[in-house]
mmCIF file with all atom_site columns, C-alpha atoms in Angstrom:
data_model
loop_
_atom_site.group_PDB
_atom_site.id
_atom_site.type_symbol
_atom_site.label_atom_id
_atom_site.label_alt_id
_atom_site.label_comp_id
_atom_site.label_asym_id
_atom_site.label_entity_id
_atom_site.label_seq_id
_atom_site.pdbx_PDB_ins_code
_atom_site.Cartn_x
_atom_site.Cartn_y
_atom_site.Cartn_z
_atom_site.occupancy
_atom_site.B_iso_or_equiv
_atom_site.pdbx_formal_charge
_atom_site.auth_seq_id
_atom_site.auth_comp_id
_atom_site.auth_asym_id
_atom_site.auth_atom_id
_atom_site.pdbx_PDB_model_num
ATOM 1   C CA . MET A 1 1   ? 136.701 136.011 19.553 1.00 0.00 ? 1   MET A CA 1
ATOM 2   C CA . LYS A 1 2   ? 138.249 133.703 18.382 1.00 0.00 ? 2   LYS A CA 1
ATOM 3   C CA . ILE A 1 3   ? 140.554 134.869 15.644 1.00 0.00 ? 3   ILE A CA 1
ATOM 4   C CA . PHE A 1 4   ? 142.214 131.236 15.208 1.00 0.00 ? 4   PHE A CA 1
ATOM 5   C CA . ASP A 1 5   ? 142.195 128.231 16.529 1.00 0.00 ? 5   ASP A CA 1
ATOM 6   C CA . ASN A 1 6   ? 144.988 129.226 18.765 1.00 0.00 ? 6   ASN A CA 1
ATOM 7   C CA . ILE A 1 7   ? 144.567 132.585 19.295 1.00 0.00 ? 7   ILE A CA 1
ATOM 8   C CA . ILE A 1 8   ? 141.963 134.617 20.817 1.00 0.00 ? 8   ILE A CA 1
ATOM 9   C CA . LEU A 1 9   ? 141.194 138.597 21.166 1.00 0.00 ? 9   LEU A CA 1
ATOM 10  C CA . ILE A 1 10  ? 139.543 139.804 24.120 1.00 0.00 ? 10  ILE A CA 1
ATOM 11  C CA . PRO A 1 11  ? 138.442 143.627 23.078 1.00 0.00 ? 11  PRO A CA 1
ATOM 12  C CA . GLY A 1 12  ? 137.458 146.389 25.223 1.00 0.00 ? 12  GLY A CA 1
ATOM 13  C CA . GLY A 1 13  ? 139.829 149.848 25.751 1.00 0.00 ? 13  GLY A CA 1
ATOM 14  C CA . GLY A 1 14  ? 142.887 147.683 24.071 1.00 0.00 ? 14  GLY A CA 1
ATOM 15  C CA . ASN A 1 15  ? 142.863 144.787 22.119 1.00 0.00 ? 15  ASN A CA 1
ATOM 16  C CA . CYS A 1 16  ? 144.692 141.726 24.155 1.00 0.00 ? 16  CYS A CA 1
ATOM 17  C CA . TYR A 1 17  ? 145.299 138.829 22.440 1.00 0.00 ? 17  TYR A CA 1
ATOM 18  C CA . LEU A 1 18  ? 145.956 135.088 24.312 1.00 0.00 ? 18  LEU A CA 1
ATOM 19  C CA . ILE A 1 19  ? 147.760 132.694 22.491 1.00 0.00 ? 19  ILE A CA 1
ATOM 20  C CA . GLU A 1 20  ? 148.031 128.785 22.678 1.00 0.00 ? 20  GLU A CA 1
ATOM 21  C CA . ARG A 1 21  ? 151.353 127.212 22.353 1.00 0.00 ? 21  ARG A CA 1
ATOM 22  C CA . GLU A 1 22  ? 151.835 123.300 22.667 1.00 0.00 ? 22  GLU A CA 1
ATOM 23  C CA . GLN A 1 23  ? 152.540 123.425 26.094 1.00 0.00 ? 23  GLN A CA 1
ATOM 24  C CA . GLU A 1 24  ? 151.517 126.863 27.522 1.00 0.00 ? 24  GLU A CA 1
ATOM 25  C CA . CYS A 1 25  ? 149.230 130.241 26.663 1.00 0.00 ? 25  CYS A CA 1
ATOM 26  C CA . VAL A 1 26  ? 150.857 133.498 26.383 1.00 0.00 ? 26  VAL A CA 1
ATOM 27  C CA . LEU A 1 27  ? 149.155 136.841 26.712 1.00 0.00 ? 27  LEU A CA 1
ATOM 28  C CA . ILE A 1 28  ? 149.872 140.156 24.884 1.00 0.00 ? 28  ILE A CA 1
ATOM 29  C CA . ASP A 1 29  ? 148.966 142.970 26.756 1.00 0.00 ? 29  ASP A CA 1
ATOM 30  C CA . THR A 1 30  ? 146.272 143.047 30.154 1.00 0.00 ? 30  THR A CA 1
ATOM 31  C CA . GLY A 1 31  ? 144.341 145.893 29.294 1.00 0.00 ? 31  GLY A CA 1
ATOM 32  C CA . MET A 1 32  ? 142.410 148.167 32.024 1.00 0.00 ? 32  MET A CA 1
ATOM 33  C CA . SER A 1 33  ? 142.363 147.209 35.980 1.00 0.00 ? 33  SER A CA 1
ATOM 34  C CA . LYS A 1 34  ? 138.717 146.352 35.617 1.00 0.00 ? 34  LYS A CA 1
ATOM 35  C CA . LYS A 1 35  ? 139.292 143.994 32.380 1.00 0.00 ? 35  LYS A CA 1
ATOM 36  C CA . ALA A 1 36  ? 141.366 141.476 34.849 1.00 0.00 ? 36  ALA A CA 1
ATOM 37  C CA . SER A 1 37  ? 138.141 139.264 35.520 1.00 0.00 ? 37  SER A CA 1
ATOM 38  C CA . LYS A 1 38  ? 137.434 139.185 31.708 1.00 0.00 ? 38  LYS A CA 1
ATOM 39  C CA . LEU A 1 39  ? 140.631 137.931 31.353 1.00 0.00 ? 39  LEU A CA 1
ATOM 40  C CA . ILE A 1 40  ? 140.653 135.748 34.182 1.00 0.00 ? 40  ILE A CA 1
ATOM 41  C CA . LYS A 1 41  ? 137.065 134.249 32.609 1.00 0.00 ? 41  LYS A CA 1
ATOM 42  C CA . THR A 1 42  ? 138.161 133.481 29.033 1.00 0.00 ? 42  THR A CA 1
ATOM 43  C CA . ILE A 1 43  ? 141.447 132.154 29.723 1.00 0.00 ? 43  ILE A CA 1
ATOM 44  C CA . ASN A 1 44  ? 140.149 129.667 32.469 1.00 0.00 ? 44  ASN A CA 1
ATOM 45  C CA . ARG A 1 45  ? 136.965 128.941 30.204 1.00 0.00 ? 45  ARG A CA 1
ATOM 46  C CA . ASN A 1 46  ? 139.568 128.298 26.962 1.00 0.00 ? 46  ASN A CA 1
ATOM 47  C CA . PHE A 1 47  ? 142.498 126.965 28.557 1.00 0.00 ? 47  PHE A CA 1
ATOM 48  C CA . PRO A 1 48  ? 141.907 125.456 31.684 1.00 0.00 ? 48  PRO A CA 1
ATOM 49  C CA . TYR A 1 49  ? 144.948 122.922 31.688 1.00 0.00 ? 49  TYR A CA 1
ATOM 50  C CA . LYS A 1 50  ? 147.573 124.976 30.069 1.00 0.00 ? 50  LYS A CA 1
ATOM 51  C CA . PRO A 1 51  ? 149.220 127.395 32.169 1.00 0.00 ? 51  PRO A CA 1
ATOM 52  C CA . LEU A 1 52  ? 149.374 131.239 31.838 1.00 0.00 ? 52  LEU A CA 1
ATOM 53  C CA . GLU A 1 53  ? 153.292 131.124 31.991 1.00 0.00 ? 53  GLU A CA 1
ATOM 54  C CA . ALA A 1 54  ? 154.137 134.500 30.110 1.00 0.00 ? 54  ALA A CA 1
ATOM 55  C CA . ILE A 1 55  ? 152.392 137.942 29.708 1.00 0.00 ? 55  ILE A CA 1
ATOM 56  C CA . ILE A 1 56  ? 154.011 140.365 27.100 1.00 0.00 ? 56  ILE A CA 1
ATOM 57  C CA . LEU A 1 57  ? 153.524 144.155 27.767 1.00 0.00 ? 57  LEU A CA 1
ATOM 58  C CA . THR A 1 58  ? 153.716 146.006 24.510 1.00 0.00 ? 58  THR A CA 1
ATOM 59  C CA . HIS A 1 59  ? 153.879 149.027 26.385 1.00 0.00 ? 59  HIS A CA 1
ATOM 60  C CA . SER A 1 60  ? 153.301 150.891 29.825 1.00 0.00 ? 60  SER A CA 1
ATOM 61  C CA . HIS A 1 61  ? 150.084 152.854 29.035 1.00 0.00 ? 61  HIS A CA 1
ATOM 62  C CA . GLN A 1 62  ? 147.328 151.862 31.416 1.00 0.00 ? 62  GLN A CA 1
ATOM 63  C CA . ASP A 1 63  ? 145.160 150.958 29.182 1.00 0.00 ? 63  ASP A CA 1
ATOM 64  C CA . HIS A 1 64  ? 147.509 148.096 28.265 1.00 0.00 ? 64  HIS A CA 1
ATOM 65  C CA . ILE A 1 65  ? 148.684 146.768 31.692 1.00 0.00 ? 65  ILE A CA 1
ATOM 66  C CA . GLY A 1 66  ? 146.177 147.757 33.962 1.00 0.00 ? 66  GLY A CA 1
ATOM 67  C CA . GLY A 1 67  ? 145.231 143.900 34.615 1.00 0.00 ? 67  GLY A CA 1
ATOM 68  C CA . THR A 1 68  ? 148.913 142.605 35.178 1.00 0.00 ? 68  THR A CA 1
ATOM 69  C CA . GLU A 1 69  ? 149.428 142.400 38.716 1.00 0.00 ? 69  GLU A CA 1
ATOM 70  C CA . GLU A 1 70  ? 145.859 140.661 39.186 1.00 0.00 ? 70  GLU A CA 1
ATOM 71  C CA . LEU A 1 71  ? 146.849 138.710 36.821 1.00 0.00 ? 71  LEU A CA 1
ATOM 72  C CA . ARG A 1 72  ? 150.406 137.754 38.191 1.00 0.00 ? 72  ARG A CA 1
ATOM 73  C CA . LYS A 1 73  ? 148.653 137.227 41.254 1.00 0.00 ? 73  LYS A CA 1
ATOM 74  C CA . LEU A 1 74  ? 146.471 134.159 39.754 1.00 0.00 ? 74  LEU A CA 1
ATOM 75  C CA . TYR A 1 75  ? 148.638 133.308 37.726 1.00 0.00 ? 75  TYR A CA 1
ATOM 76  C CA . LYS A 1 76  ? 152.467 133.450 38.348 1.00 0.00 ? 76  LYS A CA 1
ATOM 77  C CA . PRO A 1 77  ? 153.737 134.151 34.867 1.00 0.00 ? 77  PRO A CA 1
ATOM 78  C CA . SER A 1 78  ? 156.826 136.184 33.713 1.00 0.00 ? 78  SER A CA 1
ATOM 79  C CA . ILE A 1 79  ? 156.191 139.547 32.910 1.00 0.00 ? 79  ILE A CA 1
ATOM 80  C CA . ILE A 1 80  ? 158.081 140.628 29.444 1.00 0.00 ? 80  ILE A CA 1
ATOM 81  C CA . ALA A 1 81  ? 158.616 143.822 28.231 1.00 0.00 ? 81  ALA A CA 1
ATOM 82  C CA . HIS A 1 82  ? 161.601 146.184 26.212 1.00 0.00 ? 82  HIS A CA 1
ATOM 83  C CA . GLU A 1 83  ? 164.493 147.089 28.328 1.00 0.00 ? 83  GLU A CA 1
ATOM 84  C CA . LYS A 1 84  ? 163.398 150.764 27.511 1.00 0.00 ? 84  LYS A CA 1
ATOM 85  C CA . GLU A 1 85  ? 160.092 150.443 28.970 1.00 0.00 ? 85  GLU A CA 1
ATOM 86  C CA . THR A 1 86  ? 160.561 148.727 32.088 1.00 0.00 ? 86  THR A CA 1
ATOM 87  C CA . PRO A 1 87  ? 161.146 151.559 34.253 1.00 0.00 ? 87  PRO A CA 1
ATOM 88  C CA . TYR A 1 88  ? 157.828 153.016 33.593 1.00 0.00 ? 88  TYR A CA 1
ATOM 89  C CA . ILE A 1 89  ? 156.190 149.826 34.079 1.00 0.00 ? 89  ILE A CA 1
ATOM 90  C CA . GLU A 1 90  ? 158.158 149.505 37.186 1.00 0.00 ? 90  GLU A CA 1
ATOM 91  C CA . GLN A 1 91  ? 157.388 153.376 38.189 1.00 0.00 ? 91  GLN A CA 1
ATOM 92  C CA . THR A 1 92  ? 161.323 153.529 38.758 1.00 0.00 ? 92  THR A CA 1
ATOM 93  C CA . LYS A 1 93  ? 161.309 156.446 36.227 1.00 0.00 ? 93  LYS A CA 1
ATOM 94  C CA . LYS A 1 94  ? 158.074 158.444 34.877 1.00 0.00 ? 94  LYS A CA 1
ATOM 95  C CA . LEU A 1 95  ? 157.152 158.329 31.364 1.00 0.00 ? 95  LEU A CA 1
ATOM 96  C CA . PRO A 1 96  ? 158.176 161.740 29.474 1.00 0.00 ? 96  PRO A CA 1
ATOM 97  C CA . SER A 1 97  ? 155.226 163.978 29.773 1.00 0.00 ? 97  SER A CA 1
ATOM 98  C CA . PHE A 1 98  ? 153.321 165.138 26.838 1.00 0.00 ? 98  PHE A CA 1
ATOM 99  C CA . GLU A 1 99  ? 150.723 168.259 26.409 1.00 0.00 ? 99  GLU A CA 1
ATOM 100 C CA . GLY A 1 100 ? 147.071 168.069 25.201 1.00 0.00 ? 100 GLY A CA 1
ATOM 101 C CA . PHE A 1 101 ? 144.584 166.043 24.927 1.00 0.00 ? 101 PHE A CA 1
ATOM 102 C CA . GLY A 1 102 ? 146.196 162.746 25.029 1.00 0.00 ? 102 GLY A CA 1
ATOM 103 C CA . GLY A 1 103 ? 148.269 163.548 28.236 1.00 0.00 ? 103 GLY A CA 1
ATOM 104 C CA . PHE A 1 104 ? 145.199 165.262 29.546 1.00 0.00 ? 104 PHE A CA 1
ATOM 105 C CA . MET A 1 105 ? 143.153 161.786 29.453 1.00 0.00 ? 105 MET A CA 1
ATOM 106 C CA . LEU A 1 106 ? 146.151 159.601 30.526 1.00 0.00 ? 106 LEU A CA 1
ATOM 107 C CA . LYS A 1 107 ? 146.452 161.415 33.697 1.00 0.00 ? 107 LYS A CA 1
ATOM 108 C CA . ILE A 1 108 ? 142.414 161.204 34.127 1.00 0.00 ? 108 ILE A CA 1
ATOM 109 C CA . LEU A 1 109 ? 142.658 157.545 33.448 1.00 0.00 ? 109 LEU A CA 1
ATOM 110 C CA . GLU A 1 110 ? 145.839 157.494 36.137 1.00 0.00 ? 110 GLU A CA 1
ATOM 111 C CA . GLY A 1 111 ? 143.756 159.185 38.654 1.00 0.00 ? 111 GLY A CA 1
ATOM 112 C CA . MET A 1 112 ? 140.116 157.272 38.455 1.00 0.00 ? 112 MET A CA 1
ATOM 113 C CA . LEU A 1 113 ? 141.997 153.824 37.814 1.00 0.00 ? 113 LEU A CA 1
ATOM 114 C CA . GLY A 1 114 ? 145.319 153.828 39.796 1.00 0.00 ? 114 GLY A CA 1
ATOM 115 C CA . SER A 1 115 ? 148.824 153.011 38.339 1.00 0.00 ? 115 SER A CA 1
ATOM 116 C CA . PRO A 1 116 ? 149.479 150.085 39.896 1.00 0.00 ? 116 PRO A CA 1
ATOM 117 C CA . SER A 1 117 ? 153.233 148.901 39.192 1.00 0.00 ? 117 SER A CA 1
ATOM 118 C CA . SER A 1 118 ? 154.217 145.730 38.053 1.00 0.00 ? 118 SER A CA 1
ATOM 119 C CA . LYS A 1 119 ? 157.915 143.861 37.973 1.00 0.00 ? 119 LYS A CA 1
ATOM 120 C CA . VAL A 1 120 ? 159.024 142.852 34.661 1.00 0.00 ? 120 VAL A CA 1
ATOM 121 C CA . ASP A 1 121 ? 160.791 139.237 35.277 1.00 0.00 ? 121 ASP A CA 1
ATOM 122 C CA . LYS A 1 122 ? 162.419 139.488 31.728 1.00 0.00 ? 122 LYS A CA 1
ATOM 123 C CA . LYS A 1 123 ? 163.483 142.410 29.945 1.00 0.00 ? 123 LYS A CA 1
ATOM 124 C CA . VAL A 1 124 ? 163.564 141.770 26.126 1.00 0.00 ? 124 VAL A CA 1
ATOM 125 C CA . VAL A 1 125 ? 165.505 143.692 23.237 1.00 0.00 ? 125 VAL A CA 1
ATOM 126 C CA . ASP A 1 126 ? 164.995 144.363 19.105 1.00 0.00 ? 126 ASP A CA 1
ATOM 127 C CA . ASN A 1 127 ? 165.327 140.588 17.357 1.00 0.00 ? 127 ASN A CA 1
ATOM 128 C CA . ASP A 1 128 ? 164.523 138.460 20.651 1.00 0.00 ? 128 ASP A CA 1
ATOM 129 C CA . VAL A 1 129 ? 162.488 135.646 19.834 1.00 0.00 ? 129 VAL A CA 1
ATOM 130 C CA . VAL A 1 130 ? 160.156 134.547 22.939 1.00 0.00 ? 130 VAL A CA 1
ATOM 131 C CA . TYR A 1 131 ? 156.813 132.132 22.800 1.00 0.00 ? 131 TYR A CA 1
ATOM 132 C CA . GLY A 1 132 ? 157.824 131.829 19.008 1.00 0.00 ? 132 GLY A CA 1
ATOM 133 C CA . LEU A 1 133 ? 157.425 135.576 18.783 1.00 0.00 ? 133 LEU A CA 1
ATOM 134 C CA . LYS A 1 134 ? 159.978 137.903 17.331 1.00 0.00 ? 134 LYS A CA 1
ATOM 135 C CA . ILE A 1 135 ? 160.073 141.248 18.886 1.00 0.00 ? 135 ILE A CA 1
ATOM 136 C CA . MET A 1 136 ? 160.544 144.519 17.399 1.00 0.00 ? 136 MET A CA 1
ATOM 137 C CA . HIS A 1 137 ? 161.498 147.421 18.680 1.00 0.00 ? 137 HIS A CA 1
ATOM 138 C CA . LEU A 1 138 ? 159.388 150.505 17.527 1.00 0.00 ? 138 LEU A CA 1
ATOM 139 C CA . PRO A 1 139 ? 159.809 153.881 19.530 1.00 0.00 ? 139 PRO A CA 1
ATOM 140 C CA . GLY A 1 140 ? 157.792 156.937 19.351 1.00 0.00 ? 140 GLY A CA 1
ATOM 141 C CA . HIS A 1 141 ? 154.231 155.868 21.133 1.00 0.00 ? 141 HIS A CA 1
ATOM 142 C CA . THR A 1 142 ? 156.641 155.079 24.064 1.00 0.00 ? 142 THR A CA 1
ATOM 143 C CA . PRO A 1 143 ? 160.609 154.974 24.609 1.00 0.00 ? 143 PRO A CA 1
ATOM 144 C CA . GLY A 1 144 ? 160.032 151.032 24.512 1.00 0.00 ? 144 GLY A CA 1
ATOM 145 C CA . THR A 1 145 ? 157.186 150.277 22.316 1.00 0.00 ? 145 THR A CA 1
ATOM 146 C CA . ILE A 1 146 ? 157.328 146.978 20.731 1.00 0.00 ? 146 ILE A CA 1
ATOM 147 C CA . ALA A 1 147 ? 155.251 144.909 17.759 1.00 0.00 ? 147 ALA A CA 1
ATOM 148 C CA . LEU A 1 148 ? 155.533 141.149 17.673 1.00 0.00 ? 148 LEU A CA 1
ATOM 149 C CA . VAL A 1 149 ? 155.560 138.856 14.895 1.00 0.00 ? 149 VAL A CA 1
ATOM 150 C CA . ASP A 1 150 ? 154.724 135.303 15.221 1.00 0.00 ? 150 ASP A CA 1
ATOM 151 C CA . VAL A 1 151 ? 157.994 133.647 13.526 1.00 0.00 ? 151 VAL A CA 1
ATOM 152 C CA . GLU A 1 152 ? 155.680 130.763 12.079 1.00 0.00 ? 152 GLU A CA 1
ATOM 153 C CA . ASN A 1 153 ? 152.910 132.488 10.359 1.00 0.00 ? 153 ASN A CA 1
ATOM 154 C CA . GLN A 1 154 ? 153.942 136.270 10.207 1.00 0.00 ? 154 GLN A CA 1
ATOM 155 C CA . ILE A 1 155 ? 150.911 137.826 12.633 1.00 0.00 ? 155 ILE A CA 1
ATOM 156 C CA . LEU A 1 156 ? 151.741 140.886 13.146 1.00 0.00 ? 156 LEU A CA 1
ATOM 157 C CA . PHE A 1 157 ? 150.507 141.852 17.129 1.00 0.00 ? 157 PHE A CA 1
ATOM 158 C CA . CYS A 1 158 ? 151.038 145.779 16.493 1.00 0.00 ? 158 CYS A CA 1
ATOM 159 C CA . GLY A 1 159 ? 150.276 147.354 20.024 1.00 0.00 ? 159 GLY A CA 1
ATOM 160 C CA . ASP A 1 160 ? 149.659 151.263 19.349 1.00 0.00 ? 160 ASP A CA 1
ATOM 161 C CA . ILE A 1 161 ? 152.408 151.613 16.667 1.00 0.00 ? 161 ILE A CA 1
ATOM 162 C CA . ILE A 1 162 ? 149.362 151.328 13.966 1.00 0.00 ? 162 ILE A CA 1
ATOM 163 C CA . ASN A 1 163 ? 145.436 151.429 14.573 1.00 0.00 ? 163 ASN A CA 1
ATOM 164 C CA . ALA A 1 164 ? 142.905 149.958 12.580 1.00 0.00 ? 164 ALA A CA 1
ATOM 165 C CA . ASP A 1 165 ? 138.982 150.849 11.711 1.00 0.00 ? 165 ASP A CA 1
ATOM 166 C CA . LYS A 1 166 ? 136.084 149.271 12.844 1.00 0.00 ? 166 LYS A CA 1
ATOM 167 C CA . LYS A 1 167 ? 135.684 147.295 9.697  1.00 0.00 ? 167 LYS A CA 1
ATOM 168 C CA . GLY A 1 168 ? 139.460 146.046 9.652  1.00 0.00 ? 168 GLY A CA 1
ATOM 169 C CA . LYS A 1 169 ? 140.114 147.163 6.135  1.00 0.00 ? 169 LYS A CA 1
ATOM 170 C CA . LYS A 1 170 ? 142.206 150.563 7.289  1.00 0.00 ? 170 LYS A CA 1
ATOM 171 C CA . ILE A 1 171 ? 145.341 151.029 8.661  1.00 0.00 ? 171 ILE A CA 1
ATOM 172 C CA . LEU A 1 172 ? 145.509 154.119 10.706 1.00 0.00 ? 172 LEU A CA 1
ATOM 173 C CA . PRO A 1 173 ? 148.713 155.996 12.308 1.00 0.00 ? 173 PRO A CA 1
ATOM 174 C CA . PRO A 1 174 ? 149.566 156.178 15.777 1.00 0.00 ? 174 PRO A CA 1
ATOM 175 C CA . LYS A 1 175 ? 147.439 158.645 17.606 1.00 0.00 ? 175 LYS A CA 1
ATOM 176 C CA . LYS A 1 176 ? 149.033 162.068 17.826 1.00 0.00 ? 176 LYS A CA 1
ATOM 177 C CA . ALA A 1 177 ? 147.469 163.048 21.231 1.00 0.00 ? 177 ALA A CA 1
ATOM 178 C CA . TYR A 1 178 ? 149.187 159.822 22.779 1.00 0.00 ? 178 TYR A CA 1
ATOM 179 C CA . ALA A 1 179 ? 152.782 159.660 21.605 1.00 0.00 ? 179 ALA A CA 1
ATOM 180 C CA . ILE A 1 180 ? 155.825 160.846 23.382 1.00 0.00 ? 180 ILE A CA 1
ATOM 181 C CA . ASP A 1 181 ? 157.328 161.369 19.813 1.00 0.00 ? 181 ASP A CA 1
ATOM 182 C CA . TYR A 1 182 ? 154.865 161.443 17.079 1.00 0.00 ? 182 TYR A CA 1
ATOM 183 C CA . GLU A 1 183 ? 157.151 161.856 14.098 1.00 0.00 ? 183 GLU A CA 1
ATOM 184 C CA . GLN A 1 184 ? 159.330 158.461 15.665 1.00 0.00 ? 184 GLN A CA 1
ATOM 185 C CA . ALA A 1 185 ? 156.024 157.155 16.215 1.00 0.00 ? 185 ALA A CA 1
ATOM 186 C CA . LEU A 1 186 ? 154.868 157.629 12.592 1.00 0.00 ? 186 LEU A CA 1
ATOM 187 C CA . LYS A 1 187 ? 158.502 156.706 11.456 1.00 0.00 ? 187 LYS A CA 1
ATOM 188 C CA . SER A 1 188 ? 158.380 153.202 13.684 1.00 0.00 ? 188 SER A CA 1
ATOM 189 C CA . SER A 1 189 ? 155.046 152.568 11.831 1.00 0.00 ? 189 SER A CA 1
ATOM 190 C CA . ILE A 1 190 ? 156.451 153.012 8.079  1.00 0.00 ? 190 ILE A CA 1
ATOM 191 C CA . LYS A 1 191 ? 159.350 150.714 8.836  1.00 0.00 ? 191 LYS A CA 1
ATOM 192 C CA . MET A 1 192 ? 157.431 148.361 10.674 1.00 0.00 ? 192 MET A CA 1
ATOM 193 C CA . LEU A 1 193 ? 155.118 147.522 7.624  1.00 0.00 ? 193 LEU A CA 1
ATOM 194 C CA . GLU A 1 194 ? 158.197 148.102 5.177  1.00 0.00 ? 194 GLU A CA 1
ATOM 195 C CA . VAL A 1 195 ? 160.232 145.014 6.671  1.00 0.00 ? 195 VAL A CA 1
ATOM 196 C CA . THR A 1 196 ? 157.353 142.977 7.514  1.00 0.00 ? 196 THR A CA 1
ATOM 197 C CA . SER A 1 197 ? 155.303 140.893 5.472  1.00 0.00 ? 197 SER A CA 1
ATOM 198 C CA . PRO A 1 198 ? 152.218 140.263 7.840  1.00 0.00 ? 198 PRO A CA 1
ATOM 199 C CA . SER A 1 199 ? 149.880 137.916 6.980  1.00 0.00 ? 199 SER A CA 1
ATOM 200 C CA . VAL A 1 200 ? 147.160 139.229 9.472  1.00 0.00 ? 200 VAL A CA 1
ATOM 201 C CA . ILE A 1 201 ? 147.521 142.395 11.457 1.00 0.00 ? 201 ILE A CA 1
ATOM 202 C CA . LEU A 1 202 ? 146.160 142.145 14.932 1.00 0.00 ? 202 LEU A CA 1
ATOM 203 C CA . PRO A 1 203 ? 146.227 145.985 16.424 1.00 0.00 ? 203 PRO A CA 1
ATOM 204 C CA . GLY A 1 204 ? 145.841 147.455 19.888 1.00 0.00 ? 204 GLY A CA 1
ATOM 205 C CA . HIS A 1 205 ? 142.758 149.237 18.897 1.00 0.00 ? 205 HIS A CA 1
ATOM 206 C CA . GLY A 1 206 ? 140.302 148.407 16.509 1.00 0.00 ? 206 GLY A CA 1
ATOM 207 C CA . SER A 1 207 ? 139.620 145.415 14.482 1.00 0.00 ? 207 SER A CA 1
ATOM 208 C CA . PRO A 1 208 ? 141.857 142.826 12.878 1.00 0.00 ? 208 PRO A CA 1
ATOM 209 C CA . ILE A 1 209 ? 143.342 143.340 9.481  1.00 0.00 ? 209 ILE A CA 1
ATOM 210 C CA . LEU A 1 210 ? 142.581 139.953 7.707  1.00 0.00 ? 210 LEU A CA 1
ATOM 211 C CA . GLU A 1 211 ? 143.961 140.413 4.683  1.00 0.00 ? 211 GLU A CA 1
ATOM 212 C CA . PRO A 1 212 ? 146.066 143.720 5.075  1.00 0.00 ? 212 PRO A CA 1
ATOM 213 C CA . GLU A 1 213 ? 147.897 143.738 1.686  1.00 0.00 ? 213 GLU A CA 1
ATOM 214 C CA . LYS A 1 214 ? 145.993 146.594 0.226  1.00 0.00 ? 214 LYS A CA 1
ATOM 215 C CA . ALA A 1 215 ? 145.585 148.601 3.385  1.00 0.00 ? 215 ALA A CA 1
ATOM 216 C CA . ILE A 1 216 ? 149.755 148.341 3.719  1.00 0.00 ? 216 ILE A CA 1
ATOM 217 C CA . LYS A 1 217 ? 150.600 149.613 0.325  1.00 0.00 ? 217 LYS A CA 1
ATOM 218 C CA . MET A 1 218 ? 147.453 152.302 1.190  1.00 0.00 ? 218 MET A CA 1
ATOM 219 C CA . TYR A 1 219 ? 149.136 153.114 4.270  1.00 0.00 ? 219 TYR A CA 1
ATOM 220 C CA . LEU A 1 220 ? 152.466 153.362 2.672  1.00 0.00 ? 220 LEU A CA 1
ATOM 221 C CA . ASP A 1 221 ? 151.251 155.470 0.082  1.00 0.00 ? 221 ASP A CA 1
ATOM 222 C CA . GLU A 1 222 ? 149.597 158.027 2.188  1.00 0.00 ? 222 GLU A CA 1
ATOM 223 C CA . TYR A 1 223 ? 152.907 158.514 4.936  1.00 0.00 ? 223 TYR A CA 1
ATOM 224 C CA . ARG A 1 224 ? 156.238 157.180 3.267  1.00 0.00 ? 224 ARG A CA 1
#
């Protein structure tokens, strides 16, 4: 699904975003492992003459990183993640456990799909800029969760820091069941919307919010 001429949304499980730059393309998140074939088809069909130079991972949950290794083997991209999330992607450390339905479901997913580790080639921190995307470190969902802001047009790629409804009209809070620290995750979502002025919000789950001003105001009024 083309959102703009240079941005393609690949839905399913978790949203992935393929971005065309002048000389290359960049992918934000890789979905579950079974989604890799869909990503490969999308890349080859839309940008056959531009290399996939980088994959930027917003966080280490399997519905966002599962296809990384298959894509790495095929395209040899640089894998980029926040320095505090790197140990969980590389599986040198385990994410802090949490109780309830979310923790149960993550264990089920890992058991069904496996949990392949991926080497992170470039570790980023808050305010770094990579491929025209500014990094925002916004922990809570996981320790090294990030959002990315396109510095040219202020498009916000927010991972799981917030969610959106199916119509792309309403911002939904982070899911408590899947957050390592829900209170921190909620504060991070508020901070992100306070300090940015996004032209468009592209979430990890839900539909793109193409006219976000009203949705942002409603969210901040309710949760701030």
